Tab-separated table of C-alpha atoms in Angstrom:
chain	number	residue	atom	x	y	z
A	18	MET	CA	54.710	174.943	118.149
A	19	ALA	CA	54.507	171.194	118.103
A	20	HIS	CA	54.558	169.502	114.752
A	21	MET	CA	51.825	166.935	114.010
A	22	HIS	CA	53.204	163.516	112.904
A	23	THR	CA	51.571	162.291	109.733
A	24	PRO	CA	50.681	158.584	110.032
A	25	PRO	CA	52.419	156.327	107.432
A	26	GLN	CA	50.438	155.710	104.331
A	27	PRO	CA	49.712	152.040	103.476
A	28	ASP	CA	51.190	150.594	100.240
A	29	VAL	CA	48.516	150.582	97.630
A	30	VAL	CA	48.698	148.773	94.314
A	31	SER	CA	46.264	148.822	91.529
A	32	GLY	CA	43.833	146.016	90.999
A	33	ASP	CA	45.631	144.982	87.803
A	34	GLN	CA	48.975	144.699	89.595
A	35	TYR	CA	47.412	142.668	92.405
A	36	ARG	CA	45.744	140.257	89.998
A	37	TYR	CA	48.988	139.965	87.995
A	38	ALA	CA	51.026	139.058	91.120
A	39	LEU	CA	48.348	136.633	92.284
A	40	THR	CA	48.286	134.941	88.912
A	41	ASN	CA	52.103	134.543	88.873
A	42	PHE	CA	52.062	133.097	92.404
A	43	ARG	CA	49.393	130.592	91.402
A	44	ILE	CA	51.345	129.561	88.298
A	45	ALA	CA	54.542	129.121	90.324
A	46	HIS	CA	52.682	127.021	92.921
A	47	GLU	CA	51.219	124.823	90.173
A	48	LYS	CA	54.713	124.311	88.670
A	49	VAL	CA	56.131	123.246	92.042
A	50	GLU	CA	53.238	120.845	92.565
A	51	GLU	CA	53.718	119.439	89.053
A	52	GLN	CA	57.427	118.839	89.724
A	53	ARG	CA	56.595	117.153	93.044
A	54	LEU	CA	54.182	114.797	91.305
A	55	GLN	CA	56.801	114.039	88.635
A	56	LEU	CA	59.363	113.130	91.331
A	57	LEU	CA	56.827	110.879	93.027
A	58	GLU	CA	56.121	109.173	89.721
A	59	GLN	CA	59.869	108.662	89.115
A	60	GLU	CA	60.240	107.127	92.569
A	61	ASN	CA	57.338	104.802	91.846
A	62	GLN	CA	58.898	103.762	88.523
A	63	VAL	CA	62.253	103.075	90.226
A	64	ALA	CA	60.501	100.984	92.875
A	65	LEU	CA	58.677	99.006	90.179
A	66	LEU	CA	61.940	98.474	88.305
A	67	ARG	CA	63.670	97.204	91.419
A	68	ALA	CA	60.780	94.875	92.153
A	69	ARG	CA	60.918	93.606	88.579
A	70	ILE	CA	64.658	92.929	88.845
A	71	ALA	CA	64.120	91.062	92.122
A	72	LEU	CA	61.364	89.025	90.489
A	73	LEU	CA	63.550	88.126	87.522
A	74	GLU	CA	66.355	87.136	89.863
A	75	GLY	CA	64.037	84.890	91.806
A	76	THR	CA	64.286	86.895	95.008
A	77	ASN	CA	61.886	89.366	96.559
A	78	GLN	CA	64.097	90.843	99.225
A	79	PRO	CA	62.811	93.890	101.137
A	80	HIS	CA	66.378	95.211	101.375
A	81	PHE	CA	68.371	95.349	98.172
A	82	GLY	CA	71.670	96.396	99.717
A	83	VAL	CA	72.710	92.827	100.601
A	84	SER	CA	72.832	90.008	98.076
A	85	LYS	CA	71.355	86.677	99.111
A	86	LEU	CA	72.125	83.172	97.932
A	87	ASN	CA	70.280	80.187	99.419
A	88	GLY	CA	69.349	82.371	102.371
A	89	ASN	CA	72.941	83.349	103.147
A	90	SER	CA	74.415	86.792	102.778
A	91	VAL	CA	76.884	86.997	99.904
A	92	ASP	CA	79.012	90.025	100.648
A	93	ASP	CA	82.732	90.768	100.672
A	94	PHE	CA	83.098	89.345	104.186
A	95	SER	CA	81.405	86.066	103.218
A	96	ILE	CA	83.573	85.852	100.118
A	97	LYS	CA	86.749	86.300	102.159
A	98	ASN	CA	85.710	83.532	104.541
A	99	ALA	CA	84.883	81.142	101.701
A	100	ALA	CA	88.163	82.003	99.982
A	101	SER	CA	90.100	81.247	103.167
A	102	ALA	CA	88.465	77.814	103.388
A	103	LEU	CA	89.366	77.043	99.765
A	104	GLU	CA	92.926	78.280	100.351
A	105	ARG	CA	93.340	75.872	103.275
A	106	GLN	CA	92.082	72.997	101.109
A	107	ILE	CA	94.632	73.788	98.381
A	108	ASN	CA	97.430	74.010	100.927
A	109	ARG	CA	96.429	70.707	102.517
A	110	TRP	CA	96.567	68.941	99.132
A	111	ALA	CA	99.999	70.388	98.303
A	112	ALA	CA	101.387	69.655	101.780
A	113	ASP	CA	100.197	66.036	101.722
A	114	LEU	CA	101.750	65.551	98.298
A	115	VAL	CA	105.102	66.981	99.391
A	116	ARG	CA	105.047	64.953	102.606
A	117	ALA	CA	104.870	61.707	100.599
A	118	PRO	CA	105.911	62.596	97.021
A	119	PRO	CA	105.153	59.913	94.415
A	120	VAL	CA	108.174	61.103	92.372
A	121	PRO	CA	111.326	63.083	93.283
A	122	LEU	CA	110.740	66.697	94.341
A	123	ASN	CA	113.034	67.962	91.558
A	124	ALA	CA	110.755	66.353	88.973
A	125	ILE	CA	107.629	67.849	90.568
A	126	ARG	CA	109.265	71.282	90.669
A	127	GLN	CA	110.220	71.083	87.012
A	128	ALA	CA	106.717	70.010	85.965
A	129	ALA	CA	105.153	72.774	88.077
A	130	LEU	CA	107.446	75.414	86.569
A	131	THR	CA	106.630	74.119	83.082
A	132	ASP	CA	102.905	74.523	83.756
A	133	VAL	CA	103.289	77.870	85.524
A	134	PHE	CA	105.285	79.372	82.656
A	135	ASP	CA	103.187	77.737	79.921
A	136	ASP	CA	106.145	75.732	78.559
A	137	ASN	CA	108.274	78.854	78.030
A	138	PRO	CA	111.825	77.417	78.109
A	139	THR	CA	113.527	80.771	78.797
A	140	GLU	CA	111.846	81.020	82.223
A	141	LEU	CA	112.123	77.468	83.474
A	142	GLU	CA	115.598	77.470	85.030
A	143	PRO	CA	115.281	76.898	88.809
A	144	GLN	CA	117.463	79.089	91.006
A	145	THR	CA	118.515	76.274	93.359
A	146	PRO	CA	119.881	72.865	92.248
A	147	ASN	CA	117.811	70.783	94.673
A	148	ALA	CA	114.132	71.402	95.217
A	149	THR	CA	112.972	72.065	98.765
A	150	GLY	CA	109.634	71.218	100.295
A	151	ILE	CA	108.549	74.843	100.528
A	152	GLN	CA	109.428	75.421	96.852
A	153	VAL	CA	107.452	72.452	95.604
A	154	GLN	CA	104.492	73.061	97.909
A	155	SER	CA	104.310	76.737	96.901
A	156	LEU	CA	104.619	76.015	93.178
A	157	LEU	CA	101.918	73.334	93.423
A	158	ARG	CA	99.643	75.884	95.088
A	159	HIS	CA	100.499	78.415	92.363
A	160	ALA	CA	99.651	75.945	89.601
A	161	VAL	CA	96.293	75.056	91.182
A	162	SER	CA	95.530	78.730	91.897
A	163	LYS	CA	96.173	79.596	88.275
A	164	THR	CA	93.935	76.728	87.155
A	165	ILE	CA	91.116	77.887	89.427
A	166	ALA	CA	91.439	81.539	88.420
A	167	GLU	CA	91.670	81.085	84.660
A	168	GLY	CA	89.643	77.921	84.229
A	169	ILE	CA	86.848	78.282	86.768
A	170	ILE	CA	86.365	81.738	88.287
A	171	ASN	CA	87.094	83.839	85.200
A	172	SER	CA	84.848	81.667	83.074
A	173	LEU	CA	81.148	81.036	83.506
A	174	ILE	CA	80.926	77.285	84.041
A	175	ILE	CA	77.285	76.640	83.209
A	176	THR	CA	77.409	73.322	81.354
A	177	ASP	CA	79.700	70.310	80.993
A	178	SER	CA	80.691	71.583	77.548
A	179	PRO	CA	83.849	73.735	77.485
A	180	GLU	CA	82.864	75.234	74.125
A	181	ALA	CA	79.423	76.265	75.389
A	182	ASN	CA	80.947	77.789	78.523
A	183	ILE	CA	83.346	79.859	76.424
A	184	GLN	CA	80.458	81.195	74.349
A	185	LEU	CA	78.383	82.009	77.443
A	186	THR	CA	81.336	83.855	78.983
A	187	ARG	CA	81.680	85.979	75.847
A	188	ILE	CA	77.954	86.738	75.811
A	189	HIS	CA	78.121	87.920	79.421
A	190	GLU	CA	81.107	90.182	78.703
A	191	HIS	CA	79.229	91.734	75.793
A	192	ILE	CA	76.079	92.334	77.852
A	193	PHE	CA	78.050	93.716	80.807
A	194	SER	CA	79.833	96.229	78.588
A	195	ARG	CA	76.439	97.601	77.551
A	196	ASP	CA	74.351	97.368	80.715
A	197	PRO	CA	75.591	95.900	84.022
A	198	THR	CA	72.056	95.602	85.412
A	199	VAL	CA	70.898	93.452	82.511
A	200	ALA	CA	74.129	91.437	82.785
A	201	ALA	CA	73.508	90.801	86.493
A	202	VAL	CA	69.984	89.531	85.847
A	203	TRP	CA	71.159	87.425	82.879
A	204	ARG	CA	74.020	85.968	84.913
A	205	ARG	CA	71.797	84.925	87.792
A	206	GLN	CA	69.115	83.502	85.523
A	207	THR	CA	71.737	81.559	83.590
A	208	PHE	CA	73.319	80.157	86.747
A	209	SER	CA	69.911	79.028	87.971
A	210	ALA	CA	70.109	76.401	85.216
A	211	ALA	CA	73.817	75.611	85.674
A	212	VAL	CA	75.175	72.172	86.499
A	213	GLU	CA	75.027	71.525	90.245
A	214	THR	CA	78.545	70.163	90.600
A	215	CYS	CA	81.789	70.101	88.684
A	216	SER	CA	81.846	66.797	86.833
A	217	LEU	CA	84.886	64.557	86.731
A	218	GLU	CA	85.183	65.247	82.997
A	219	MET	CA	85.252	69.001	83.576
A	220	SER	CA	87.868	68.618	86.323
A	221	HIS	CA	90.102	66.679	83.945
A	222	PHE	CA	89.521	69.330	81.290
A	223	PHE	CA	90.741	72.050	83.682
A	224	LEU	CA	93.797	69.982	84.565
A	225	SER	CA	94.641	69.160	80.953
A	226	GLU	CA	94.308	72.816	79.959
A	227	HIS	CA	96.238	74.413	82.813
A	228	MET	CA	98.293	71.683	84.547
A	229	PRO	CA	99.084	69.111	81.831
A	230	ASN	CA	102.650	68.318	82.939
A	231	LEU	CA	101.807	67.914	86.620
A	232	THR	CA	98.731	65.862	85.735
A	233	GLN	CA	100.809	63.441	83.688
A	234	LEU	CA	103.730	63.269	86.124
A	235	LEU	CA	101.579	62.752	89.210
A	236	GLY	CA	99.231	60.361	87.438
A	237	ILE	CA	96.108	62.256	88.431
A	238	GLY	CA	93.189	60.023	87.522
A	239	ASN	CA	89.670	59.347	88.709
A	240	ASP	CA	90.571	58.142	92.205
A	241	LYS	CA	90.023	61.097	94.558
A	242	THR	CA	91.466	59.219	97.566
A	243	THR	CA	95.071	59.183	96.337
A	244	PRO	CA	97.377	62.062	97.384
A	245	SER	CA	97.573	63.374	93.801
A	246	GLY	CA	93.915	62.660	92.974
A	247	ALA	CA	92.805	64.693	95.986
A	248	VAL	CA	93.133	67.744	93.746
A	249	ILE	CA	89.778	66.763	92.159
A	250	PRO	CA	87.778	67.674	95.312
A	251	VAL	CA	89.752	70.926	95.416
A	252	LEU	CA	88.495	71.811	91.935
A	253	GLU	CA	84.959	70.801	92.920
A	254	ALA	CA	85.162	73.158	95.910
A	255	ALA	CA	86.507	75.881	93.628
A	256	TYR	CA	83.465	75.449	91.383
A	257	GLU	CA	81.155	75.887	94.393
A	258	PHE	CA	83.082	79.037	95.293
A	259	SER	CA	82.726	80.313	91.730
A	260	ARG	CA	78.969	79.694	91.794
A	261	MET	CA	78.712	81.698	95.001
A	262	LEU	CA	80.533	84.587	93.333
A	263	HIS	CA	78.625	84.626	90.049
A	264	SER	CA	75.084	83.574	90.907
A	265	ALA	CA	74.415	86.068	93.708
A	266	PRO	CA	71.652	88.618	92.990
A	267	SER	CA	72.696	92.067	91.839
A	268	SER	CA	73.329	94.358	94.786
A	269	SER	CA	71.386	97.534	95.572
A	270	GLY	CA	68.570	96.593	93.243
A	271	GLY	CA	70.717	96.956	90.156
A	272	MET	CA	72.335	100.205	91.247
A	273	VAL	CA	75.759	98.682	91.884
A	274	ASP	CA	75.906	95.639	89.629
A	275	ALA	CA	79.234	93.857	89.790
A	276	PHE	CA	80.872	90.566	89.036
A	277	TYR	CA	84.052	89.003	90.323
A	278	ARG	CA	87.293	88.049	88.651
A	279	ALA	CA	90.398	86.330	89.985
A	280	PHE	CA	94.020	87.202	89.296
A	281	VAL	CA	97.291	85.368	89.926
A	282	PRO	CA	100.515	87.434	89.866
A	283	ASP	CA	103.141	85.934	87.577
A	284	VAL	CA	106.144	84.200	89.110
A	285	GLY	CA	109.080	86.628	88.904
A	286	SER	CA	106.901	89.730	88.541
A	287	VAL	CA	107.452	92.811	90.725
A	288	MET	CA	105.217	92.727	93.780
A	289	ASN	CA	102.437	95.308	94.002
A	290	PRO	CA	101.440	95.854	97.665
A	291	ARG	CA	97.935	96.923	96.647
A	292	GLN	CA	97.354	93.548	95.005
A	293	ILE	CA	99.379	91.058	97.039
A	294	GLU	CA	99.726	89.975	100.653
A	295	LEU	CA	102.869	88.194	101.786
A	296	VAL	CA	102.412	84.907	103.626
A	297	LYS	CA	106.041	85.101	104.819
A	298	ARG	CA	107.762	88.244	106.014
A	299	CYS	CA	110.639	89.528	103.936
A	300	HIS	CA	113.293	91.946	105.215
A	301	LYS	CA	113.901	93.243	101.678
A	302	THR	CA	110.298	94.385	101.379
A	303	GLU	CA	110.299	95.860	104.886
A	304	ARG	CA	113.386	97.919	103.997
A	305	GLY	CA	111.612	99.204	100.900
A	306	GLU	CA	113.826	97.223	98.527
A	307	PRO	CA	112.169	95.673	95.477
A	308	ASP	CA	111.451	91.973	95.515
A	309	ARG	CA	109.673	89.641	93.142
A	310	VAL	CA	106.919	87.067	93.331
A	311	GLY	CA	108.240	83.600	94.112
A	312	ALA	CA	104.808	81.950	93.949
A	313	ALA	CA	101.183	82.939	94.356
A	314	VAL	CA	99.652	80.437	96.758
A	315	PHE	CA	96.073	81.706	96.298
A	316	PRO	CA	94.442	84.009	93.725
A	317	GLY	CA	93.395	87.561	94.433
A	318	LEU	CA	89.802	88.646	93.837
A	319	VAL	CA	88.552	91.879	92.294
A	320	LYS	CA	85.031	93.243	91.985
A	321	VAL	CA	84.388	94.684	88.509
A	322	THR	CA	81.817	97.478	88.206
A	323	ARG	CA	80.788	100.108	85.696
A	324	GLY	CA	78.967	103.416	85.902
A	325	ALA	CA	75.186	103.674	85.911
A	326	GLY	CA	73.812	102.294	82.697
A	327	GLY	CA	77.277	101.135	81.700
A	328	GLN	CA	78.255	104.657	80.678
A	329	ALA	CA	81.654	104.669	82.409
A	330	PRO	CA	84.462	104.500	79.828
A	331	ASP	CA	86.389	101.834	81.765
A	332	ASP	CA	85.630	99.054	84.187
A	333	VAL	CA	86.379	99.824	87.823
A	334	HIS	CA	88.346	97.093	89.611
A	335	THR	CA	88.146	96.962	93.404
A	336	VAL	CA	90.407	94.464	95.179
A	337	VAL	CA	88.227	92.413	97.524
A	338	ARG	CA	90.984	90.014	98.599
A	339	ARG	CA	94.648	90.391	97.779
A	340	ALA	CA	96.563	87.515	96.204
A	341	GLN	CA	98.496	85.446	98.757
A	342	VAL	CA	102.153	85.462	97.733
A	343	ILE	CA	105.538	84.207	98.896
A	344	CYS	CA	108.505	86.280	97.731
A	345	GLU	CA	111.457	84.946	95.742
A	346	CYS	CA	113.996	85.145	98.542
A	347	ALA	CA	111.742	83.328	101.014
A	348	LEU	CA	110.880	80.681	98.435
A	349	ASN	CA	114.537	80.044	97.619
A	350	GLY	CA	115.589	80.007	101.280
A	351	GLY	CA	117.673	83.176	101.007
A	352	SER	CA	119.054	84.940	104.044
A	353	GLN	CA	116.631	87.819	103.513
A	354	ALA	CA	113.597	85.816	104.531
A	355	ALA	CA	112.318	86.291	108.044
A	356	PRO	CA	110.174	83.836	110.057
A	357	ASN	CA	106.602	83.212	109.132
A	358	ALA	CA	104.073	85.978	109.713
A	359	PRO	CA	100.656	84.446	110.512
A	360	GLY	CA	98.124	85.806	108.079
A	361	GLY	CA	100.678	87.886	106.183
A	362	TYR	CA	100.715	91.633	106.489
């Protein structure tokens, strides 16, 4: 006898259960919609904030990822190109001075070492009795690089008053430690009112502060056409480079606010390959043997950033351009130095 198959019974819930489930679904849907509207509102607020920052900076760029200055992109690539041009100008001044020295090379070397080591007598003894052209040229470049780094790039040169510039630099450091976005806007607004060029008085102030012995020995005065006085246009170009670094709008609409600092490795310090680039090859370094800095012929550049809202415990330093360095053995003409390597390595 065949068995009759009973058709499956449909699931049946009570009216109360159905209304309860429907109510919960509606509440959940309303919560999702409320969260979506909140996210839209946050996005609108962020967009308004970015527009406000751009307005304060004096730029209304549709893309905030690239900083602009006078219509030109100010990014790491542009900075490297500008730095290379300034480096060539420093080298040209030093080479011209060594080619026709106004005083003996030994005297120039001694004055350069005195300035480089800040008159520290325990570090002034040269390793070779007679100065060579490469020694003097490299030490001149080191002295100027140190002047540019400490006197111009690492300070905010806004006015012709050194005291006012020191105070403005301290104010910026204080603001940056609290909020990098505010610091970026403040820095750009402040530089919009900065002096257009580096005055002759400011150039002499930089020289008297950082190169007093060379300035006196070489008789650097107001005449920019003399071999020694040609350092004045170098400092003026360095000021233009500094303005490019510091007055660019904040990148990414305030999301990655940064400013730049320069560094010059000390003569005689151990070389750090992450921070320096050799302008002459050295067999000691290639063999993995330690060597020391003979002279830094151009400063390195780092980009200083902090976490969002300045909440990171420490500043983050990113090397944008390594310091250009000649090692001790190459500077002193030792047998370890190999031929020049164009562009370093």
